[in-house]
Tab-separated table of N, CA and C in Angstrom:
chain	number	residue	atom	x	y	z
A	1	MET	N	63.236	68.378	-0.842
A	1	MET	CA	62.159	68.690	0.089
A	1	MET	C	62.584	68.396	1.529
A	2	ASP	N	63.721	68.933	1.908
A	2	ASP	CA	64.237	68.711	3.261
A	2	ASP	C	63.304	69.264	4.324
A	3	LEU	N	62.696	70.423	4.061
A	3	LEU	CA	61.802	71.031	5.051
A	3	LEU	C	60.599	70.140	5.333
A	4	ILE	N	60.049	69.556	4.295
A	4	ILE	CA	58.871	68.700	4.468
A	4	ILE	C	59.241	67.445	5.257
A	5	ASP	N	60.394	66.859	4.927
A	5	ASP	CA	60.841	65.674	5.675
A	5	ASP	C	61.102	66.018	7.136
A	6	GLU	N	61.725	67.169	7.352
A	6	GLU	CA	61.995	67.599	8.725
A	6	GLU	C	60.690	67.839	9.478
A	7	ALA	N	59.715	68.462	8.800
A	7	ALA	CA	58.414	68.717	9.433
A	7	ALA	C	57.725	67.402	9.792
A	8	ARG	N	57.795	66.423	8.900
A	8	ARG	CA	57.189	65.115	9.189
A	8	ARG	C	57.841	64.467	10.412
A	9	THR	N	59.160	64.523	10.449
A	9	THR	CA	59.888	63.927	11.572
A	9	THR	C	59.498	64.592	12.883
A	10	ILE	N	59.470	65.922	12.884
A	10	ILE	CA	59.105	66.654	14.101
A	10	ILE	C	57.662	66.357	14.476
A	11	GLN	N	56.767	66.287	13.481
A	11	GLN	CA	55.354	66.006	13.757
A	11	GLN	C	55.185	64.631	14.398
A	12	GLU	N	55.910	63.650	13.888
A	12	GLU	CA	55.846	62.306	14.483
A	12	GLU	C	56.354	62.329	15.919
A	13	GLU	N	57.435	63.077	16.139
A	13	GLU	CA	57.988	63.183	17.490
A	13	GLU	C	57.003	63.889	18.423
A	14	ILE	N	56.344	64.930	17.904
A	14	ILE	CA	55.340	65.642	18.710
A	14	ILE	C	54.188	64.703	19.058
A	15	ASP	N	53.744	63.915	18.089
A	15	ASP	CA	52.634	62.990	18.343
A	15	ASP	C	52.960	62.033	19.488
A	16	THR	N	54.140	61.438	19.429
A	16	THR	CA	54.504	60.499	20.497
A	16	THR	C	54.698	61.229	21.826
A	17	THR	N	55.278	62.424	21.764
A	17	THR	CA	55.498	63.188	22.996
A	17	THR	C	54.177	63.645	23.592
A	18	PHE	N	53.236	64.069	22.740
A	18	PHE	CA	51.908	64.468	23.220
A	18	PHE	C	51.202	63.292	23.895
A	19	THR	N	51.278	62.145	23.262
A	19	THR	CA	50.650	60.953	23.843
A	19	THR	C	51.229	60.678	25.226
A	20	TYR	N	52.547	60.719	25.309
A	20	TYR	CA	53.203	60.482	26.592
A	20	TYR	C	52.826	61.575	27.601
A	21	ALA	N	52.783	62.830	27.158
A	21	ALA	CA	52.457	63.943	28.057
A	21	ALA	C	51.041	63.800	28.611
A	22	TYR	N	50.099	63.417	27.770
A	22	TYR	CA	48.722	63.246	28.255
A	22	TYR	C	48.594	62.043	29.194
A	23	GLU	N	49.370	61.006	28.935
A	23	GLU	CA	49.384	59.875	29.869
A	23	GLU	C	49.924	60.323	31.231
A	24	CYS	N	50.990	61.125	31.204
A	24	CYS	CA	51.559	61.649	32.453
A	24	CYS	C	50.559	62.557	33.161
A	25	LEU	N	49.838	63.372	32.381
A	25	LEU	CA	48.839	64.268	32.968
A	25	LEU	C	47.706	63.462	33.605
A	26	GLN	N	47.269	62.414	32.929
A	26	GLN	CA	46.227	61.553	33.505
A	26	GLN	C	46.706	60.937	34.818
A	27	ARG	N	47.931	60.470	34.823
A	27	ARG	CA	48.487	59.871	36.038
A	27	ARG	C	48.568	60.921	37.148
A	28	ALA	N	48.990	62.139	36.800
A	28	ALA	CA	49.081	63.217	37.788
A	28	ALA	C	47.698	63.560	38.323
A	29	ASN	N	46.696	63.588	37.436
A	29	ASN	CA	45.321	63.861	37.878
A	29	ASN	C	44.830	62.783	38.841
A	30	ILE	N	45.181	61.549	38.556
A	30	ILE	CA	44.748	60.438	39.413
A	30	ILE	C	45.451	60.509	40.772
A	31	GLU	N	46.765	60.741	40.750
A	31	GLU	CA	47.540	60.718	41.992
A	31	GLU	C	47.360	61.970	42.848
A	32	ASN	N	47.193	63.135	42.220
A	32	ASN	CA	47.151	64.394	42.965
A	32	ASN	C	45.767	65.020	43.016
A	33	GLY	N	44.882	64.575	42.163
A	33	GLY	CA	43.552	65.164	42.088
A	33	GLY	C	43.511	66.252	41.023
A	34	ILE	N	42.409	66.285	40.280
A	34	ILE	CA	42.281	67.235	39.168
A	34	ILE	C	42.356	68.671	39.667
A	35	SER	N	41.711	68.977	40.767
A	35	SER	CA	41.697	70.361	41.260
A	35	SER	C	43.094	70.807	41.692
A	36	ASN	N	43.876	69.923	42.294
A	36	ASN	CA	45.250	70.284	42.676
A	36	ASN	C	46.121	70.524	41.444
A	37	VAL	N	45.977	69.678	40.442
A	37	VAL	CA	46.747	69.841	39.206
A	37	VAL	C	46.352	71.147	38.522
A	38	GLU	N	45.063	71.460	38.533
A	38	GLU	CA	44.592	72.710	37.928
A	38	GLU	C	45.177	73.911	38.670
A	39	MET	N	45.195	73.860	40.002
A	39	MET	CA	45.767	74.964	40.781
A	39	MET	C	47.264	75.108	40.494
A	40	LEU	N	47.955	74.000	40.344
A	40	LEU	CA	49.384	74.058	40.007
A	40	LEU	C	49.599	74.651	38.615
A	41	ALA	N	48.684	74.361	37.704
A	41	ALA	CA	48.798	74.892	36.341
A	41	ALA	C	48.707	76.413	36.338
A	42	TYR	N	47.905	76.979	37.235
A	42	TYR	CA	47.778	78.437	37.301
A	42	TYR	C	49.038	79.103	37.851
A	43	THR	N	49.911	78.350	38.496
A	43	THR	CA	51.140	78.934	39.040
A	43	THR	C	52.251	79.038	37.997
A	44	VAL	N	52.058	78.424	36.858
A	44	VAL	CA	53.075	78.470	35.807
A	44	VAL	C	53.090	79.874	35.204
A	45	PRO	N	54.269	80.511	35.134
A	45	PRO	CA	54.332	81.871	34.581
A	45	PRO	C	54.073	81.878	33.072
A	46	ILE	N	53.626	83.023	32.594
A	46	ILE	CA	53.352	83.187	31.161
A	46	ILE	C	54.677	83.182	30.403
A	47	GLU	N	54.678	82.491	29.283
A	47	GLU	CA	55.881	82.386	28.453
A	47	GLU	C	56.097	83.695	27.708
A	48	ASN	N	57.249	84.329	27.925
A	48	ASN	CA	57.530	85.572	27.202
A	48	ASN	C	58.942	85.580	26.628
A	49	SER	N	59.539	84.420	26.499
A	49	SER	CA	60.895	84.358	25.953
A	49	SER	C	60.905	84.033	24.459
A	50	ILE	N	59.748	84.012	23.843
A	50	ILE	CA	59.675	83.698	22.412
A	50	ILE	C	59.690	85.003	21.625
A	51	THR	N	60.663	85.138	20.732
A	51	THR	CA	60.725	86.297	19.842
A	51	THR	C	60.781	85.793	18.409
A	52	ILE	N	60.153	86.545	17.533
A	52	ILE	CA	60.103	86.143	16.128
A	52	ILE	C	60.843	87.182	15.301
A	53	GLN	N	61.815	86.717	14.544
A	53	GLN	CA	62.548	87.559	13.611
A	53	GLN	C	62.336	86.981	12.225
A	54	THR	N	62.568	87.793	11.212
A	54	THR	CA	62.417	87.274	9.852
A	54	THR	C	63.761	87.313	9.151
A	55	ARG	N	63.928	86.379	8.248
A	55	ARG	CA	65.102	86.349	7.387
A	55	ARG	C	64.602	86.089	5.975
A	56	SER	N	65.370	86.498	5.018
A	56	SER	CA	64.942	86.380	3.630
A	56	SER	C	65.653	85.208	2.962
A	57	ILE	N	64.850	84.324	2.390
A	57	ILE	CA	65.377	83.206	1.610
A	57	ILE	C	64.712	83.277	0.246
A	58	MET	N	65.511	83.449	-0.795
A	58	MET	CA	65.003	83.564	-2.165
A	58	MET	C	63.927	84.645	-2.268
A	59	GLY	N	64.096	85.739	-1.537
A	59	GLY	CA	63.140	86.833	-1.595
A	59	GLY	C	61.877	86.606	-0.795
A	60	THR	N	61.820	85.527	-0.037
A	60	THR	CA	60.651	85.221	0.784
A	60	THR	C	61.011	85.440	2.244
A	61	GLU	N	60.177	86.198	2.944
A	61	GLU	CA	60.413	86.437	4.362
A	61	GLU	C	60.020	85.185	5.148
A	62	ILE	N	60.988	84.603	5.815
A	62	ILE	CA	60.774	83.393	6.609
A	62	ILE	C	60.942	83.756	8.084
A	63	PRO	N	59.929	83.474	8.910
A	63	PRO	CA	60.077	83.782	10.332
A	63	PRO	C	61.043	82.812	11.014
A	64	HIS	N	61.859	83.381	11.881
A	64	HIS	CA	62.792	82.579	12.675
A	64	HIS	C	62.452	82.814	14.139
A	65	VAL	N	62.030	81.762	14.808
A	65	VAL	CA	61.586	81.877	16.197
A	65	VAL	C	62.779	81.655	17.115
A	66	LYS	N	63.030	82.654	17.950
A	66	LYS	CA	64.074	82.504	18.968
A	66	LYS	C	63.370	82.200	20.275
A	67	TYR	N	63.788	81.110	20.868
A	67	TYR	CA	63.112	80.640	22.069
A	67	TYR	C	64.158	80.188	23.070
A	68	MET	N	64.097	80.756	24.236
A	68	MET	CA	64.992	80.357	25.319
A	68	MET	C	64.209	79.449	26.262
A	69	PRO	N	64.465	78.154	26.206
A	69	PRO	CA	63.728	77.249	27.091
A	69	PRO	C	63.995	77.593	28.560
A	70	ASP	N	62.976	77.457	29.345
A	70	ASP	CA	63.069	77.735	30.773
A	70	ASP	C	64.025	76.729	31.418
A	71	ALA	N	64.790	77.207	32.381
A	71	ALA	CA	65.751	76.333	33.065
A	71	ALA	C	65.051	75.190	33.788
A	72	GLY	N	63.807	75.378	34.117
A	72	GLY	CA	63.050	74.283	34.705
A	72	GLY	C	62.847	74.393	36.194
A	73	LYS	N	62.738	75.596	36.697
A	73	LYS	CA	62.449	75.749	38.121
A	73	LYS	C	60.963	75.520	38.336
A	74	PRO	N	60.613	74.517	39.096
A	74	PRO	CA	59.192	74.258	39.319
A	74	PRO	C	58.562	75.352	40.178
A	75	THR	N	57.290	75.587	39.952
A	75	THR	CA	56.558	76.622	40.695
A	75	THR	C	55.719	76.005	41.800
A	76	TYR	N	56.089	74.809	42.201
A	76	TYR	CA	55.323	74.109	43.229
A	76	TYR	C	56.294	73.426	44.187
A	77	SER	N	55.784	73.004	45.281
A	77	SER	CA	56.598	72.356	46.310
A	77	SER	C	56.693	70.858	46.036
A	78	PHE	N	57.884	70.319	46.208
A	78	PHE	CA	58.066	68.881	46.002
A	78	PHE	C	57.382	68.065	47.096
A	79	SER	N	57.249	68.664	48.249
A	79	SER	CA	56.680	67.906	49.371
A	79	SER	C	55.172	67.698	49.237
A	80	THR	N	54.502	68.567	48.472
A	80	THR	CA	53.043	68.453	48.356
A	80	THR	C	52.594	67.766	47.071
A	81	THR	N	53.530	67.438	46.196
A	81	THR	CA	53.166	66.806	44.916
A	81	THR	C	53.924	65.499	44.755
A	82	ARG	N	53.527	64.780	43.742
A	82	ARG	CA	54.171	63.497	43.452
A	82	ARG	C	55.012	63.612	42.179
A	83	GLU	N	55.726	62.558	41.902
A	83	GLU	CA	56.624	62.531	40.746
A	83	GLU	C	55.867	62.667	39.423
A	84	SER	N	54.631	62.235	39.382
A	84	SER	CA	53.847	62.297	38.141
A	84	SER	C	53.693	63.740	37.655
A	85	ILE	N	53.627	64.704	38.569
A	85	ILE	CA	53.547	66.124	38.184
A	85	ILE	C	54.831	66.525	37.465
A	86	ASP	N	55.976	66.108	37.998
A	86	ASP	CA	57.265	66.439	37.374
A	86	ASP	C	57.367	65.839	35.975
A	87	LYS	N	56.929	64.602	35.837
A	87	LYS	CA	56.980	63.944	34.523
A	87	LYS	C	56.075	64.660	33.522
A	88	ALA	N	54.863	65.013	33.949
A	88	ALA	CA	53.925	65.712	33.058
A	88	ALA	C	54.493	67.072	32.663
A	89	ARG	N	55.055	67.784	33.644
A	89	ARG	CA	55.629	69.105	33.371
A	89	ARG	C	56.759	69.001	32.349
A	90	GLU	N	57.634	68.044	32.522
A	90	GLU	CA	58.760	67.855	31.612
A	90	GLU	C	58.277	67.437	30.220
A	91	ALA	N	57.282	66.575	30.164
A	91	ALA	CA	56.755	66.123	28.868
A	91	ALA	C	56.123	67.288	28.111
A	92	PHE	N	55.359	68.127	28.793
A	92	PHE	CA	54.729	69.264	28.112
A	92	PHE	C	55.757	70.338	27.743
A	93	ARG	N	56.847	70.451	28.505
A	93	ARG	CA	57.920	71.370	28.125
A	93	ARG	C	58.549	70.903	26.812
A	94	LYS	N	58.737	69.588	26.691
A	94	LYS	CA	59.295	69.040	25.453
A	94	LYS	C	58.329	69.262	24.281
A	95	VAL	N	57.026	69.121	24.534
A	95	VAL	CA	56.022	69.384	23.490
A	95	VAL	C	56.122	70.836	23.034
A	96	LYS	N	56.287	71.751	23.983
A	96	LYS	CA	56.402	73.176	23.638
A	96	LYS	C	57.638	73.421	22.779
A	97	ASP	N	58.769	72.835	23.158
A	97	ASP	CA	60.000	72.986	22.375
A	97	ASP	C	59.810	72.478	20.949
A	98	LEU	N	59.209	71.305	20.822
A	98	LEU	CA	58.992	70.721	19.494
A	98	LEU	C	57.994	71.531	18.679
A	99	THR	N	56.986	72.090	19.341
A	99	THR	CA	55.984	72.896	18.640
A	99	THR	C	56.616	74.160	18.068
A	100	VAL	N	57.508	74.778	18.825
A	100	VAL	CA	58.217	75.967	18.323
A	100	VAL	C	59.034	75.592	17.097
A	101	LYS	N	59.741	74.473	17.185
A	101	LYS	CA	60.567	74.023	16.069
A	101	LYS	C	59.705	73.709	14.844
A	102	LEU	N	58.589	73.009	15.067
A	102	LEU	CA	57.698	72.640	13.962
A	102	LEU	C	57.079	73.876	13.316
A	103	SER	N	56.722	74.860	14.123
A	103	SER	CA	56.108	76.071	13.561
A	103	SER	C	57.072	76.770	12.613
A	104	MET	N	58.351	76.813	12.970
A	104	MET	CA	59.337	77.438	12.080
A	104	MET	C	59.463	76.670	10.772
A	105	VAL	N	59.593	75.363	10.872
A	105	VAL	CA	59.817	74.539	9.682
A	105	VAL	C	58.597	74.555	8.771
A	106	GLU	N	57.404	74.364	9.339
A	106	GLU	CA	56.185	74.344	8.515
A	106	GLU	C	55.933	75.697	7.866
A	107	ASN	N	56.114	76.767	8.627
A	107	ASN	CA	55.881	78.100	8.085
A	107	ASN	C	56.842	78.380	6.936
A	108	ALA	N	58.103	78.008	7.106
A	108	ALA	CA	59.082	78.198	6.033
A	108	ALA	C	58.679	77.398	4.801
A	109	ALA	N	58.245	76.161	5.001
A	109	ALA	CA	57.850	75.315	3.866
A	109	ALA	C	56.649	75.910	3.136
A	110	TYR	N	55.627	76.360	3.886
A	110	TYR	CA	54.435	76.935	3.256
A	110	TYR	C	54.767	78.215	2.493
A	111	ARG	N	55.563	79.075	3.099
A	111	ARG	CA	55.892	80.338	2.425
A	111	ARG	C	56.739	80.107	1.182
A	112	LEU	N	57.724	79.218	1.286
A	112	LEU	CA	58.552	78.926	0.117
A	112	LEU	C	57.729	78.254	-0.977
A	113	ALA	N	56.827	77.362	-0.597
A	113	ALA	CA	55.969	76.710	-1.592
A	113	ALA	C	55.082	77.735	-2.288
A	114	GLY	N	54.539	78.672	-1.524
A	114	GLY	CA	53.721	79.731	-2.124
A	114	GLY	C	54.522	80.583	-3.085
A	115	ASN	N	55.752	80.914	-2.705
A	115	ASN	CA	56.603	81.716	-3.571
A	115	ASN	C	56.989	80.944	-4.828
A	116	ILE	N	57.252	79.660	-4.676
A	116	ILE	CA	57.577	78.830	-5.842
A	116	ILE	C	56.380	78.754	-6.782
A	117	LYS	N	55.182	78.653	-6.212
A	117	LYS	CA	53.962	78.599	-7.027
A	117	LYS	C	53.794	79.895	-7.829
A	118	LYS	N	54.033	81.041	-7.167
A	118	LYS	CA	53.933	82.330	-7.865
A	118	LYS	C	54.949	82.416	-8.990
A	119	THR	N	56.175	81.988	-8.707
A	119	THR	CA	57.229	82.028	-9.715
A	119	THR	C	56.887	81.112	-10.881
A	120	GLN	N	56.306	79.958	-10.586
A	120	GLN	CA	55.904	79.027	-11.640
A	120	GLN	C	54.820	79.639	-12.520
A	121	LYS	N	53.871	80.360	-11.893
A	121	LYS	CA	52.820	81.024	-12.676
A	121	LYS	C	53.424	82.072	-13.603
A	122	ARG	N	54.391	82.826	-13.080
A	122	ARG	CA	55.049	83.840	-13.917
A	122	ARG	C	55.792	83.194	-15.075
A	123	ALA	N	56.487	82.096	-14.777
A	123	ALA	CA	57.224	81.400	-15.833
A	123	ALA	C	56.263	80.863	-16.887
A	124	ASN	N	55.134	80.317	-16.457
A	124	ASN	CA	54.131	79.820	-17.405
A	124	ASN	C	53.551	80.957	-18.230
A	125	ALA	N	53.304	82.106	-17.576
A	125	ALA	CA	52.778	83.257	-18.313
A	125	ALA	C	53.786	83.706	-19.363
A	126	LEU	N	55.058	83.727	-19.005
A	126	LEU	CA	56.090	84.086	-19.979
A	126	LEU	C	56.097	83.099	-21.137
A	127	GLN	N	56.075	81.823	-20.787
A	127	GLN	CA	56.179	80.785	-21.805
A	127	GLN	C	54.949	80.734	-22.705
A	128	ASN	N	53.774	80.907	-22.142
A	128	ASN	CA	52.545	80.700	-22.907
A	128	ASN	C	51.931	81.975	-23.476
A	129	ILE	N	52.269	83.134	-22.920
A	129	ILE	CA	51.630	84.367	-23.376
A	129	ILE	C	52.647	85.353	-23.932
A	130	THR	N	53.587	85.762	-23.105
A	130	THR	CA	54.493	86.845	-23.476
A	130	THR	C	55.435	86.447	-24.606
A	131	ILE	N	56.104	85.315	-24.469
A	131	ILE	CA	57.061	84.894	-25.499
A	131	ILE	C	56.372	84.659	-26.841
A	132	PRO	N	55.223	83.942	-26.911
A	132	PRO	CA	54.551	83.799	-28.211
A	132	PRO	C	54.117	85.146	-28.806
A	133	MET	N	53.683	86.073	-27.941
A	133	MET	CA	53.267	87.384	-28.438
A	133	MET	C	54.458	88.101	-29.083
A	134	TYR	N	55.603	88.101	-28.408
A	134	TYR	CA	56.776	88.763	-28.964
A	134	TYR	C	57.324	88.014	-30.169
A	135	THR	N	57.182	86.708	-30.196
A	135	THR	CA	57.623	85.937	-31.357
A	135	THR	C	56.818	86.331	-32.588
A	136	SER	N	55.495	86.439	-32.425
A	136	SER	CA	54.669	86.851	-33.570
A	136	SER	C	54.956	88.300	-33.946
A	137	LEU	N	55.253	89.139	-32.967
A	137	LEU	CA	55.594	90.533	-33.247
A	137	LEU	C	56.903	90.610	-34.031
A	138	VAL	N	57.889	89.813	-33.648
A	138	VAL	CA	59.163	89.773	-34.371
A	138	VAL	C	58.930	89.287	-35.798
A	139	TYR	N	58.077	88.288	-35.965
A	139	TYR	CA	57.763	87.764	-37.294
A	139	TYR	C	57.119	88.858	-38.155
A	140	THR	N	56.164	89.578	-37.586
A	140	THR	CA	55.481	90.652	-38.318
A	140	THR	C	56.460	91.755	-38.707
A	141	ILE	N	57.304	92.156	-37.772
A	141	ILE	CA	58.280	93.218	-38.058
A	141	ILE	C	59.274	92.755	-39.112
A	142	THR	N	59.732	91.510	-39.014
A	142	THR	CA	60.668	90.966	-40.001
A	142	THR	C	60.042	90.968	-41.389
A	143	ASN	N	58.802	90.537	-41.498
A	143	ASN	CA	58.105	90.541	-42.794
A	143	ASN	C	57.967	91.957	-43.339
A	144	ALA	N	57.623	92.903	-42.470
A	144	ALA	CA	57.469	94.291	-42.916
A	144	ALA	C	58.804	94.844	-43.401
A	145	LEU	N	59.882	94.563	-42.700
A	145	LEU	CA	61.206	95.044	-43.114
A	145	LEU	C	61.636	94.402	-44.432
A	146	GLU	N	61.374	93.117	-44.585
A	146	GLU	CA	61.713	92.445	-45.846
A	146	GLU	C	60.923	93.052	-47.003
A	147	GLU	N	59.639	93.343	-46.757
A	147	GLU	CA	58.800	93.951	-47.795
A	147	GLU	C	59.339	95.331	-48.175
A	148	LYS	N	59.715	96.132	-47.177
A	148	LYS	CA	60.279	97.459	-47.468
A	148	LYS	C	61.598	97.332	-48.217
A	149	GLU	N	62.391	96.327	-47.854
A	149	GLU	CA	63.666	96.102	-48.527
A	149	GLU	C	63.438	95.762	-49.995
A	150	ARG	N	62.432	94.912	-50.267
A	150	ARG	CA	62.117	94.558	-51.661
A	150	ARG	C	61.627	95.788	-52.429
A	151	GLU	N	60.780	96.596	-51.782
A	151	GLU	CA	60.287	97.817	-52.429
A	151	GLU	C	61.442	98.761	-52.740
A	152	GLU	N	62.354	98.912	-51.783
A	152	GLU	CA	63.511	99.791	-51.977
A	152	GLU	C	64.388	99.268	-53.103
A	153	PHE	N	64.582	97.944	-53.143
A	153	PHE	CA	65.393	97.345	-54.203
A	153	PHE	C	64.755	97.609	-55.575
A	154	THR	N	63.433	97.426	-55.651
A	154	THR	CA	62.708	97.673	-56.901
A	154	THR	C	62.822	99.145	-57.293
A	155	ARG	N	62.665	100.039	-56.327
A	155	ARG	CA	62.765	101.478	-56.586
A	155	ARG	C	64.157	101.832	-57.117
A	156	LEU	N	65.194	101.258	-56.506
A	156	LEU	CA	66.560	101.525	-56.962
A	156	LEU	C	66.776	101.008	-58.381
A	157	LYS	N	66.202	99.863	-58.724
A	157	LYS	CA	66.320	99.330	-60.090
A	157	LYS	C	65.654	100.264	-61.089
A	158	VAL	N	64.465	100.772	-60.713
A	158	VAL	CA	63.744	101.688	-61.605
A	158	VAL	C	64.564	102.954	-61.806
A	159	ILE	N	65.126	103.486	-60.721
A	159	ILE	CA	65.940	104.708	-60.820
A	159	ILE	C	67.167	104.446	-61.681
A	160	LYS	N	67.809	103.300	-61.498
A	160	LYS	CA	68.992	102.962	-62.278
A	160	LYS	C	68.640	102.840	-63.756
A	161	ARG	N	67.487	102.216	-64.055
A	161	ARG	CA	67.047	102.067	-65.437
A	161	ARG	C	66.784	103.435	-66.068
A	162	MET	N	66.162	104.324	-65.275
A	162	MET	CA	65.874	105.665	-65.789
A	162	MET	C	67.171	106.427	-66.045
A	163	LYS	N	68.166	106.265	-65.199
A	163	LYS	CA	69.457	106.933	-65.370
A	163	LYS	C	70.153	106.418	-66.631
A	164	THR	N	70.117	105.090	-66.801
A	164	THR	CA	70.778	104.527	-67.981
A	164	THR	C	70.056	104.950	-69.258
A	165	LYS	N	68.737	105.136	-69.226
A	165	LYS	CA	67.986	105.611	-70.396
A	165	LYS	C	68.369	107.042	-70.720
A	166	LYS	N	68.500	107.887	-69.660
A	166	LYS	CA	68.860	109.284	-69.863
A	166	LYS	C	70.264	109.399	-70.435
A	167	GLN	N	71.159	108.612	-69.931
A	167	GLN	CA	72.538	108.681	-70.391
A	167	GLN	C	72.669	108.096	-71.801
A	168	GLY	N	71.932	107.097	-72.083
A	168	GLY	CA	71.995	106.454	-73.387
A	168	GLY	C	71.138	107.179	-74.414
A	169	GLY	N	70.221	107.918	-74.003
A	169	GLY	CA	69.259	108.426	-74.919
A	169	GLY	C	69.309	109.808	-75.239
């Protein structure tokens, strides 16, 4: 269960990073004012470097997220802001990176688990329904063939007896 362990590790890292990011945001709000921080947030460009491709693992389509992290050019002036804005920005960038990573790992784990569950149901159906049905069918056919074989053997004995009577008689 490497995927689950990896997801747990990333989730724990996200939790601590989120906590730190919100602390940085609170500090930035206190030092720069909520309205200034909000205006700076609107200057951040929309993220469009995330692309999703799929790959097949054991017949299951697993999404693979390709993400090019931004080089980190701030969209604000250093002279009008304080260091707390930079710390908050960097912390939330790290949260975004970890969230992309976690989404890939969790999605892969859920899809593979679903596929394993389906395969297990099929295996159980084979074991509990199909195989017993064919086993009883084989038993029935075997009995019918044995019965026909006995009838044929009896018929051949009768024919042989009749031949020996004709020849002897």
